[in-house]
Amino acid sequence: MSINVIGIGLDGVVGLNESVRKIVERATVLVGSDRHLRYFPNHSAEIIVLEDILETIVEIRQHLDIPNSCIVVLTSGDPLFFGLGRLLVTHFPPEKLRFYPHLSSVQLAFSRLKIPWQDAKIISVHGRSMDELIQALQQGIEKIAVLTDNTHTPKAIANLLLALDLPIDYHFWVCENIGSEDERVQQWSIDEAKQEIFAPLNVVVLLRQGKLANQSVDLTNLPWLGIPDSYFFTYDDRPGLMTKREIRVLILAELGLQPGQVIWDIGAGSGSVSVEIARLFSDSTVYAIEKTAAGTSLIEENCRRFQVNNVVSIHGNAPDILHHLRPPHRIFIGGSSGKLRNILGVCGMRMLPGGMIVLAFTSLENLHTALSWVEERKKSDRSWNYRLLQVQLSRSIPIANLTRFTPLNPVNIMIISS
C-alpha cells in the first residue's frame, strides 16, 4: 500500500487533472484539513481531519497495514515546498509515498506579477521567526517571497520594514487567495499595508526598487549629528555596506574633530562619514578616498543631496593616492582591501603632529594587523598610543504584537594617537 500525497489549489477539484482526480475517487482513507475536505463533501472514504499532525501520522500508519486500502492525503500546492510532504518523508519510507504536486502559491504569485522568479529568495515565516527575512532585507535581496501566517501577517511585515530603516526601497505586493474566485493581487504602500486587513491565505512579494533616498530630504529638520541611514544613497545590491548611524556617531566622537582640519576618509564607501564631518565643520576639508567607481559616484550623489561642498571625492587606491593629498589632522579608515599595514605606514608618515587615526574593523585579522603596527611604532617612538572599543549594538524591531532586539554586526574601533 502507498500514501498518495496530492497538492490542491484554491480552485479545488477543477484544478486537478483527470488521473489525480481518479486517485482521489478511489481513496478508502481521505486525510486533509477541513478546508481541503470540503472540496469532497460526499466522498465515501473514511475521513481523517488533519489537526494534530503526529496523531494523524499514527492513524495513517495503522491504515497502511490494511489490504487494498488507498490512502490519500490532501495538502496545499506543492507538498514538498514548505508543505506537509517534508514531514511525511521523515516518518514513512520513500517507497510508501507518492507525490502529486499542484502549483505552489509562490509560483502563482510570481505568475500574476509576470516576473521571473528563478532568482527569488523564498522565506517561510509560517510558524517560524522572521530572522531569515530580516537578514534578507538587510542584505538587499532583489526578490523576496514570504509565506505568512496569522501572526506574521502582511501588516507585521510592513511594520518590520519600517523599523529596519533600510536605505533601499521595496515594492510591497500582497497576493491573496490565489486561484480562487475572490483572488486579489495588489501593490500597497507600507503605510497602507499597516492598516489593511488581508485574507489569511496570502503571499507577500517584496521587490527591491533601489535607493529609498530618492525621496527628498528636508535639510532644515535634519539632525546635525547622526543622519538616519535611510537618507543616504547606497549600493542597491549591498545596502549593508554603509557605516551604520550608531557606529558613525561613535566614530565621529572618537575622531575628536576641530574646525578647520583636514580629514582623510579611507575606504569611504558611500560617504556617510565624510558627509557627517562636512556638515559639522564646513571650514574643514574631507578627502573621501574610494577605490570603486560606484562608490565614488555614491559619494558625489550624497554630497549633492546634503549640499556639502567641502568633501573632495577621490577615485583611487590607498595607499598610493595618499601621497598626493594634503597632510591630515584626522584619519578614518573604514576599508583597506587587504593593504592595511601599508596604509597605516603612509598615514603614520603624513599625519600632522597631534593627529589621530580611527579605524573600524569587523574582522579580527585586521585588528591584529593594526595592533602589531602600532606596537612596532611604539618601540621607536613612545608618543604613539591606542585605545580599543568593541561595539555590539542592537535595534528594536516589532515581531507581530511584540518587540525584540536584532543585532547589528559587531564592530571593533581602534583609536591611534601620536
Short mmCIF file of C-alpha atoms in Angstrom, two decimals, residues 41-385:
data_model
loop_
_atom_site.label_atom_id
_atom_site.label_comp_id
_atom_site.label_asym_id
_atom_site.label_seq_id
_atom_site.Cartn_x
_atom_site.Cartn_y
_atom_site.Cartn_z
CA PRO A 41 -18.31 16.61 0.70
CA ASN A 42 -19.86 13.31 -0.45
CA HIS A 43 -16.78 11.12 -0.54
CA SER A 44 -17.38 7.59 0.77
CA ALA A 45 -13.87 7.15 2.23
CA GLU A 46 -13.05 7.16 5.91
CA ILE A 47 -12.31 10.78 6.73
CA ILE A 48 -9.37 11.83 8.90
CA VAL A 49 -9.33 15.53 9.70
CA LEU A 50 -5.79 16.83 9.85
CA GLU A 51 -5.45 18.58 13.22
CA ASP A 52 -2.66 17.09 15.33
CA ILE A 53 -0.14 16.03 12.70
CA LEU A 54 1.59 13.40 14.85
CA GLU A 55 -1.72 11.75 15.77
CA THR A 56 -2.68 11.77 12.10
CA ILE A 57 0.59 10.06 11.16
CA VAL A 58 -0.18 7.28 13.67
CA GLU A 59 -3.62 6.79 12.08
CA ILE A 60 -2.14 6.71 8.57
CA ARG A 61 0.41 4.10 9.66
CA GLN A 62 -2.40 1.89 11.00
CA HIS A 63 -4.25 2.03 7.69
CA LEU A 64 -1.12 1.11 5.75
CA ASP A 65 -1.40 -2.44 7.08
CA ILE A 66 -4.96 -2.89 5.81
CA PRO A 67 -5.09 -4.79 2.47
CA ASN A 68 -6.43 -2.89 -0.56
CA SER A 69 -6.56 0.41 1.28
CA CYS A 70 -5.94 3.57 -0.75
CA ILE A 71 -4.73 6.46 1.38
CA VAL A 72 -4.93 10.00 0.01
CA VAL A 73 -3.53 12.99 1.87
CA LEU A 74 -4.70 16.39 0.62
CA THR A 75 -2.40 19.37 1.09
CA SER A 76 -1.90 22.84 -0.35
CA GLY A 77 0.09 23.44 -3.52
CA ASP A 78 3.32 21.50 -3.77
CA PRO A 79 3.54 19.14 -0.76
CA LEU A 80 7.35 19.24 -0.80
CA PHE A 81 7.56 23.04 -0.90
CA PHE A 82 7.29 24.21 2.73
CA GLY A 83 4.44 21.72 2.96
CA LEU A 84 3.28 18.58 4.71
CA GLY A 85 5.41 16.41 2.45
CA ARG A 86 8.58 17.39 4.27
CA LEU A 87 7.22 15.87 7.48
CA LEU A 88 5.82 12.75 5.82
CA VAL A 89 9.19 11.80 4.30
CA THR A 90 10.68 11.74 7.80
CA HIS A 91 8.02 9.28 9.08
CA PHE A 92 7.47 6.94 6.13
CA PRO A 93 9.81 5.06 3.77
CA PRO A 94 10.17 6.77 0.37
CA GLU A 95 8.74 3.74 -1.42
CA LYS A 96 5.49 4.20 0.51
CA LEU A 97 4.98 7.78 -0.68
CA ARG A 98 3.78 9.17 -3.99
CA PHE A 99 3.57 12.91 -4.57
CA TYR A 100 1.26 14.73 -6.98
CA PRO A 101 2.14 18.42 -6.73
CA HIS A 102 -0.11 21.32 -7.64
CA LEU A 103 1.24 24.77 -8.49
CA SER A 104 2.74 26.37 -5.38
CA SER A 105 1.43 29.67 -4.05
CA VAL A 106 4.77 31.29 -4.85
CA GLN A 107 4.63 30.10 -8.46
CA LEU A 108 1.16 31.54 -8.80
CA ALA A 109 2.13 34.81 -7.12
CA PHE A 110 5.02 35.50 -9.49
CA SER A 111 2.95 34.44 -12.50
CA ARG A 112 0.31 37.00 -11.51
CA LEU A 113 3.03 39.65 -11.24
CA LYS A 114 4.53 38.47 -14.57
CA ILE A 115 8.02 38.39 -13.05
CA PRO A 116 10.62 35.60 -13.47
CA TRP A 117 11.30 34.05 -10.09
CA GLN A 118 14.20 31.61 -10.53
CA ASP A 119 16.41 34.07 -8.62
CA ALA A 120 13.89 34.86 -5.88
CA LYS A 121 14.52 34.22 -2.20
CA ILE A 122 11.65 32.18 -0.74
CA ILE A 123 11.13 32.57 3.00
CA SER A 124 8.51 30.95 5.20
CA VAL A 125 7.57 32.72 8.42
CA HIS A 126 4.68 30.31 8.91
CA GLY A 127 5.14 29.19 12.50
CA ARG A 128 8.71 30.49 12.45
CA SER A 129 10.65 33.59 13.40
CA MET A 130 11.30 36.45 10.98
CA ASP A 131 15.09 36.25 11.43
CA GLU A 132 15.69 34.94 7.91
CA LEU A 133 13.51 37.70 6.45
CA ILE A 134 15.36 40.35 8.47
CA GLN A 135 18.68 39.08 7.14
CA ALA A 136 17.43 39.03 3.53
CA LEU A 137 16.13 42.60 3.79
CA GLN A 138 19.36 43.86 5.34
CA GLN A 139 21.29 42.19 2.51
CA GLY A 140 19.09 43.90 -0.05
CA ILE A 141 17.93 40.71 -1.79
CA GLU A 142 16.24 41.74 -5.03
CA LYS A 143 13.15 39.47 -4.95
CA ILE A 144 11.69 38.03 -1.77
CA ALA A 145 8.53 35.93 -1.44
CA VAL A 146 7.20 35.44 2.08
CA LEU A 147 4.81 32.69 3.16
CA THR A 148 2.87 34.22 6.05
CA ASP A 149 0.69 33.03 8.92
CA ASN A 150 -1.85 34.56 11.30
CA THR A 151 0.91 36.12 13.41
CA HIS A 152 3.45 37.10 10.78
CA THR A 153 0.93 38.89 8.60
CA PRO A 154 1.49 41.44 5.81
CA LYS A 155 0.84 44.11 8.43
CA ALA A 156 3.61 42.68 10.65
CA ILE A 157 6.00 42.59 7.69
CA ALA A 158 5.16 46.22 6.85
CA ASN A 159 5.93 47.23 10.44
CA LEU A 160 9.21 45.31 10.24
CA LEU A 161 10.24 47.16 7.08
CA LEU A 162 9.64 50.50 8.77
CA ALA A 163 11.58 49.51 11.88
CA LEU A 164 14.62 48.29 9.92
CA ASP A 165 15.10 51.78 8.42
CA LEU A 166 16.56 50.34 5.22
CA PRO A 167 18.48 52.60 2.83
CA ILE A 168 16.70 50.91 -0.10
CA ASP A 169 13.04 50.70 -1.06
CA TYR A 170 10.86 47.65 -1.69
CA HIS A 171 7.62 47.47 -3.62
CA PHE A 172 5.16 45.65 -1.36
CA TRP A 173 2.81 43.19 -3.08
CA VAL A 174 0.22 41.02 -1.36
CA CYS A 175 -1.29 38.10 -3.30
CA GLU A 176 -4.44 36.86 -1.55
CA ASN A 177 -6.49 33.71 -2.19
CA ILE A 178 -4.59 33.00 -5.39
CA GLY A 179 -6.57 30.74 -7.71
CA SER A 180 -9.94 31.33 -6.06
CA GLU A 181 -12.84 33.48 -7.22
CA ASP A 182 -12.01 36.20 -4.67
CA GLU A 183 -8.34 36.39 -5.61
CA ARG A 184 -6.74 39.80 -5.02
CA VAL A 185 -3.24 40.79 -6.14
CA GLN A 186 -2.30 44.35 -5.30
CA GLN A 187 0.66 46.59 -4.55
CA TRP A 188 0.46 48.58 -1.31
CA SER A 189 2.46 51.34 0.26
CA ILE A 190 3.97 50.39 3.61
CA ASP A 191 1.60 52.75 5.42
CA GLU A 192 -1.41 51.27 3.59
CA ALA A 193 -0.33 47.71 4.39
CA LYS A 194 -0.13 48.61 8.09
CA GLN A 195 -3.84 49.49 8.07
CA GLU A 196 -5.28 46.87 5.71
CA ILE A 197 -6.89 43.58 6.75
CA PHE A 198 -5.79 40.77 4.43
CA ALA A 199 -7.19 37.31 3.75
CA PRO A 200 -5.46 34.61 5.84
CA LEU A 201 -4.20 32.83 2.70
CA ASN A 202 -1.66 35.20 1.22
CA VAL A 203 1.87 35.53 -0.09
CA VAL A 204 3.86 38.75 0.31
CA VAL A 205 6.25 39.58 -2.54
CA LEU A 206 8.91 42.23 -1.94
CA LEU A 207 10.66 43.68 -4.99
CA ARG A 208 13.72 45.86 -4.47
CA GLN A 209 13.42 49.21 -6.24
CA GLY A 210 16.75 50.81 -5.46
CA LYS A 211 17.52 53.84 -3.35
CA LEU A 212 14.99 54.93 -0.79
CA ALA A 213 16.96 58.15 -0.71
CA ASN A 214 15.27 59.16 -3.96
CA GLN A 215 12.77 60.82 -1.62
CA SER A 216 13.54 64.44 -0.86
CA VAL A 217 15.25 65.42 2.39
CA ASP A 218 14.28 68.45 4.43
CA LEU A 219 17.73 69.72 5.40
CA THR A 220 16.27 72.23 7.85
CA ASN A 221 14.93 69.41 10.03
CA LEU A 222 17.93 67.12 9.65
CA PRO A 223 19.89 66.39 12.86
CA TRP A 224 23.39 67.85 12.93
CA LEU A 225 24.73 64.55 14.18
CA GLY A 226 23.54 61.05 13.32
CA ILE A 227 21.74 61.25 9.98
CA PRO A 228 19.36 58.26 9.60
CA ASP A 229 20.79 55.51 7.39
CA SER A 230 17.83 55.59 5.02
CA TYR A 231 18.62 59.18 3.99
CA PHE A 232 21.85 58.17 2.23
CA PHE A 233 22.24 56.85 -1.26
CA THR A 234 23.94 53.46 -1.00
CA TYR A 235 24.68 50.36 -3.05
CA ASP A 236 21.43 48.88 -4.37
CA ASP A 237 22.71 45.31 -4.15
CA ARG A 238 24.70 45.73 -0.92
CA PRO A 239 22.87 48.19 1.34
CA GLY A 240 24.75 46.82 4.35
CA LEU A 241 27.99 48.36 3.08
CA MET A 242 27.47 51.57 4.97
CA THR A 243 28.67 52.63 8.40
CA LYS A 244 25.51 52.40 10.49
CA ARG A 245 24.23 55.52 12.24
CA GLU A 246 25.04 54.37 15.77
CA ILE A 247 28.60 53.35 14.81
CA ARG A 248 29.02 56.56 12.80
CA VAL A 249 28.22 58.69 15.85
CA LEU A 250 30.83 56.84 17.92
CA ILE A 251 33.45 57.26 15.20
CA LEU A 252 32.77 60.99 14.94
CA ALA A 253 33.13 61.35 18.70
CA GLU A 254 36.40 59.40 18.81
CA LEU A 255 37.92 61.45 15.98
CA GLY A 256 37.94 64.47 18.28
CA LEU A 257 37.23 66.83 15.41
CA GLN A 258 38.05 70.56 15.47
CA PRO A 259 37.18 73.35 13.00
CA GLY A 260 39.46 73.93 10.02
CA GLN A 261 41.00 70.47 9.91
CA VAL A 262 41.98 68.20 7.02
CA ILE A 263 40.43 64.74 7.33
CA TRP A 264 41.09 61.60 5.32
CA ASP A 265 38.22 59.11 4.99
CA ILE A 266 39.91 56.00 3.56
CA GLY A 267 37.59 53.36 2.11
CA ALA A 268 34.78 55.89 2.21
CA GLY A 269 32.14 53.60 0.65
CA SER A 270 29.00 55.69 0.12
CA GLY A 271 30.48 58.64 2.02
CA SER A 272 28.24 58.69 5.09
CA VAL A 273 31.11 59.50 7.49
CA SER A 274 32.51 62.17 5.15
CA VAL A 275 29.12 63.85 4.81
CA GLU A 276 28.58 63.92 8.57
CA ILE A 277 32.01 65.53 9.13
CA ALA A 278 31.47 68.05 6.34
CA ARG A 279 28.11 69.15 7.77
CA LEU A 280 29.54 69.56 11.26
CA PHE A 281 32.59 71.55 10.15
CA SER A 282 32.02 73.49 6.94
CA ASP A 283 35.52 75.03 7.12
CA SER A 284 37.23 71.61 7.19
CA THR A 285 38.30 69.66 4.11
CA VAL A 286 37.38 65.99 3.88
CA TYR A 287 39.11 63.73 1.37
CA ALA A 288 36.82 60.76 0.68
CA ILE A 289 39.02 58.07 -0.88
CA GLU A 290 37.21 55.17 -2.54
CA LYS A 291 38.63 52.61 -4.98
CA THR A 292 35.36 51.73 -6.76
CA ALA A 293 33.70 53.88 -9.39
CA ALA A 294 30.28 53.00 -7.96
CA GLY A 295 31.35 54.16 -4.51
CA THR A 296 32.82 57.40 -5.84
CA SER A 297 29.58 58.10 -7.66
CA LEU A 298 27.59 57.50 -4.46
CA ILE A 299 29.83 59.85 -2.50
CA GLU A 300 29.25 62.59 -5.04
CA GLU A 301 25.48 61.96 -5.05
CA ASN A 302 25.34 62.13 -1.27
CA CYS A 303 27.37 65.35 -1.22
CA ARG A 304 24.89 66.95 -3.60
CA ARG A 305 21.98 65.55 -1.64
CA PHE A 306 23.16 67.05 1.65
CA GLN A 307 24.56 70.19 -0.01
CA VAL A 308 28.10 69.87 1.32
CA ASN A 309 30.88 71.49 -0.70
CA ASN A 310 33.91 70.62 1.40
CA VAL A 311 34.19 66.92 0.54
CA VAL A 312 36.74 66.03 -2.14
CA SER A 313 35.71 62.71 -3.69
CA ILE A 314 38.78 60.81 -4.88
CA HIS A 315 38.60 57.68 -7.02
CA GLY A 316 41.84 55.86 -6.28
CA ASN A 317 43.65 53.16 -4.36
CA ALA A 318 45.18 53.62 -0.95
CA PRO A 319 47.98 53.85 0.00
CA ASP A 320 49.27 55.13 -3.39
CA ILE A 321 46.82 58.01 -3.69
CA LEU A 322 47.55 59.23 -0.15
CA HIS A 323 50.95 60.65 -1.14
CA HIS A 324 49.20 63.31 -3.25
CA LEU A 325 46.85 64.68 -0.57
CA ARG A 326 47.29 67.44 1.97
CA PRO A 327 48.63 66.15 5.31
CA PRO A 328 45.71 65.28 7.62
CA HIS A 329 44.85 66.17 11.19
CA ARG A 330 42.46 63.23 11.45
CA ILE A 331 42.14 59.94 9.58
CA PHE A 332 39.28 57.46 9.49
CA ILE A 333 39.92 54.05 7.93
CA GLY A 334 36.74 52.14 7.15
CA GLY A 335 38.16 49.87 4.45
CA SER A 336 41.62 48.75 3.39
CA SER A 337 41.23 45.96 0.79
CA GLY A 338 43.99 43.89 2.38
CA LYS A 339 46.51 46.75 2.42
CA LEU A 340 46.04 47.92 5.99
CA ARG A 341 49.69 47.75 7.09
CA ASN A 342 50.86 49.78 4.08
CA ILE A 343 48.03 52.28 4.53
CA LEU A 344 48.92 52.75 8.19
CA GLY A 345 52.55 53.24 7.22
CA VAL A 346 51.71 56.16 4.94
CA CYS A 347 49.23 57.59 7.45
CA GLY A 348 51.87 57.48 10.16
CA MET A 349 54.34 59.37 7.98
CA ARG A 350 51.97 62.03 6.68
CA MET A 351 49.71 62.72 9.67
CA LEU A 352 50.31 66.08 11.32
CA PRO A 353 51.65 66.26 14.92
CA GLY A 354 48.92 65.64 17.47
CA GLY A 355 46.90 63.78 14.86
CA MET A 356 44.60 60.84 15.35
CA ILE A 357 43.64 57.72 13.39
CA VAL A 358 40.34 55.95 13.99
CA LEU A 359 39.76 52.54 12.45
CA ALA A 360 36.63 50.39 12.31
CA PHE A 361 37.08 46.63 11.90
CA THR A 362 34.70 43.74 11.61
CA SER A 363 37.48 41.13 11.32
CA LEU A 364 39.95 40.07 14.00
CA GLU A 365 42.71 39.77 11.39
CA ASN A 366 42.63 43.49 10.61
CA LEU A 367 42.57 44.29 14.31
CA HIS A 368 45.67 42.13 14.81
CA THR A 369 47.42 43.87 11.89
CA ALA A 370 46.72 47.31 13.35
CA LEU A 371 47.83 46.26 16.83
CA SER A 372 51.12 44.85 15.58
CA TRP A 373 51.74 48.01 13.51
CA VAL A 374 51.23 50.42 16.40
CA GLU A 375 53.28 48.27 18.78
CA GLU A 376 56.18 48.44 16.33
CA ARG A 377 55.83 52.23 16.17
CA LYS A 378 55.89 52.48 19.95
CA LYS A 379 59.28 50.76 20.08
CA SER A 380 60.90 53.73 18.32
CA ASP A 381 58.52 56.49 19.43
CA ARG A 382 56.79 56.25 22.81
CA SER A 383 54.35 59.03 21.89
CA TRP A 384 52.19 56.54 19.98
CA ASN A 385 49.21 55.19 21.92
#
